[in-house]
Amino acid sequence: MFQQAMKSLRRTMIKGVLAVGAIEVTTHLPTEGRSAEVYHFVCDEMAMPVIRRFINPEDAHHLALAVAQSGLAPTYRPTAQEQKIDWSMPNLWIEDDKSTKDSKSMAPPNCIGLAAGFDKDAAAIRPLFDMGFGFLEIGSVCLKSQPGNPKPRMFRLVPDEGVINRYGFNSQGADAVEANLQAYRSGGVDKTKEDSTSNEKSSLWSVVSKFLQNNGLDKFLPRSSDEQAVQGLLGINLGKNKNSTTPTEDYRTLIQQLGPYADYLVINVSCPNVDMKNLGKSTSAMEELLLACQDERNKVLQNQKGSKKKIPLLVKLSPDLTDGELKDICICLMKIKIDGIIMSNTTSTRPNGLLSSSSIVAERGGLSGKPLKERSTECIRKVYQWTDGSIPIIGVGGIFTGSDVYEKLKAGASMVQIYSGMVYRGPGMVSKLRHELSERMLQDGYRRLDDVIGLDHEDLYWKRKNYKLNA
Ligand SMILES: Cc1cc2nc3c(=O)[nH]c(=O)nc-3n(C[C@H](O)[C@H](O)[C@H](O)COP(=O)(O)O)c2cc1C
């Protein structure tokens, strides 16, 4: 009886080992876990089309956040090509260490970031970094909690690979976001960790996690806080409450409250779904607002005595400005020495030739994704030209491939962000972009990211390079 039991146990174990071996040989899942090619394929090529077919865009957005929070999203998939690239950006935001008198660039580990609007309340910072982003921008965060516009308020333009949204700054408010940021910065319990610890209490989860651990499949488990990969820069995008009559005061309070948690701050004056009271269009109104925000940011820095931290303050602009308006704004931003420009937000216009049904195209809101790509790149090129390449630009709008990133960098962006592309290409897109961009750069003989920025502007490019050689 005992011998029979042992025999059957041995047989089961051999079968188990063979099964895991076969899975490893065919898929690399046991050794590569959520970064395995097959895991990316299942998420991006199988799950995403099903989600797009059966789940409305806003619910799909919440589902994507929940999957990220539970630590099940595909993780960064490194390739040999990108190891050959020098991702450093020596000229981006230099911070001084007051004690050692050293200065260093506070650049992110790579130039691909997540655009504002996906993680509005800072609920999934760690897992989003694990996907391979070099930087994340949370928000837009409003001072007080507000629900945003009535649903439905997000629409897919599938044939055009575009998105229209009129969320209208739905935000849990500064207090709730601060609690999430505090947890993230202290490396303690954030939503991700909370979820995994409460999950661990459930007996089903403990059986599953023990099984995965015992079979070398623990790469599928959410990581604990001390196991996290190198994290990049965290930006906080600030917006204005719908009914606020004192926007400048609101932005000041937000900077005071959330500034200490930020690697950079963004003043969003370009949301097409909120009445911005001319702040994003009139140069004088924008200048007044940004000077007040810089003043408040400086106070935050003074309060962090002894800290070497710099908090760059950026502004996010609309692609719907006329050339005249954009040029005036560029002159103003150089005058007040803004630290960076995010180009661009969504557009209220509808380009000719959209293929989606006219009822969807006619939905109110900001259009993003492929139909925005050309316009946003054109704006980046103009801003780089009109600011003499002196202000770092974060390029965003319609990025789907490594070539799209390359185009934006050549037009003058130092870094890029993505959002709508992931609605169509899935969360594995971050790894793909890093790989495709590296391939594209190597094809053209570039090994340093810094050598690609602003390539389209021959005069400014060489001015920058000569300046650096002589510096
Ligand atoms: C659903 C949705 C919500 C967004 N919410 C915000 C927001 O709260 N604040 C903001 O500055 N931009 C927001 N954006 C704009 C994006 O950050 C980005 O500028 C724009 O979508 C263009 O990039 P894309 O074509 O890669 O999506 C949102 C975009 C989408 C699609």
Coordinates of C-alpha atoms and ligand atoms in Angstrom, one line a residue, residues 115-117 120 137 139-140 154 163 165 167 169 237 268 316 344-346 368-369 372 396-399 417-421, ligand 1:
A115 CA 1.0 60.2 -20.5
A116 CA -1.4 61.8 -18.0
G117 CA -4.9 60.5 -17.8
K120 CA -5.2 59.8 -12.6
E137 CA 2.8 61.1 -15.2
G139 CA -3.1 63.0 -12.9
S140 CA -4.6 65.3 -13.8
M154 CA -14.7 57.9 -23.8
V163 CA -9.8 57.9 -29.0
N165 CA -12.6 61.5 -24.4
Y167 CA -13.7 62.8 -18.9
F169 CA -11.0 65.9 -14.9
N237 CA 0.0 66.7 -13.6
N268 CA -2.2 71.5 -17.4
K316 CA 1.2 71.2 -21.2
S344 CA 0.6 68.0 -26.9
N345 CA -2.8 67.5 -25.2
T346 CA -5.7 66.1 -27.2
S368 CA -6.0 61.5 -29.5
G369 CA -4.2 58.5 -31.1
L372 CA -3.3 63.4 -33.7
V396 CA 3.1 63.1 -27.0
G397 CA 0.4 62.3 -29.5
G398 CA -0.3 59.3 -31.7
I399 CA 2.7 57.2 -31.0
Q417 CA 4.7 59.7 -23.7
I418 CA 2.1 57.3 -24.8
Y419 CA -1.6 56.6 -24.0
S420 CA -4.0 55.8 -26.9
G421 CA -1.5 53.5 -28.6
Ligands
LIG1 C1 -8.9 58.8 -21.8 C2 -7.9 59.9 -21.8 C3 -7.8 60.7 -20.6 C4 -6.8 61.8 -20.6 N1 -6.7 62.5 -19.4 C5 -5.8 63.5 -19.4 C6 -5.6 64.2 -18.2 O1 -6.3 64.0 -17.2 N2 -4.7 65.2 -18.2 C7 -3.9 65.5 -19.2 O2 -3.0 66.3 -19.2 N3 -4.0 64.7 -20.4 C8 -4.9 63.8 -20.5 N4 -5.1 63.0 -21.6 C9 -4.2 63.4 -22.8 C10 -3.0 62.5 -22.9 O3 -2.1 62.7 -21.8 C11 -2.2 62.8 -24.2 O4 -1.7 64.1 -24.1 C12 -3.0 62.6 -25.4 O5 -3.9 61.5 -25.3 C13 -2.2 62.4 -26.7 O6 -1.4 61.2 -26.6 P1 -1.9 59.8 -27.3 O7 -2.2 60.1 -28.7 O8 -0.7 58.9 -27.1 O9 -3.1 59.3 -26.5 C14 -6.0 62.0 -21.7 C15 -6.1 61.2 -22.8 C16 -7.0 60.2 -22.9 C17 -7.1 59.3 -24.1

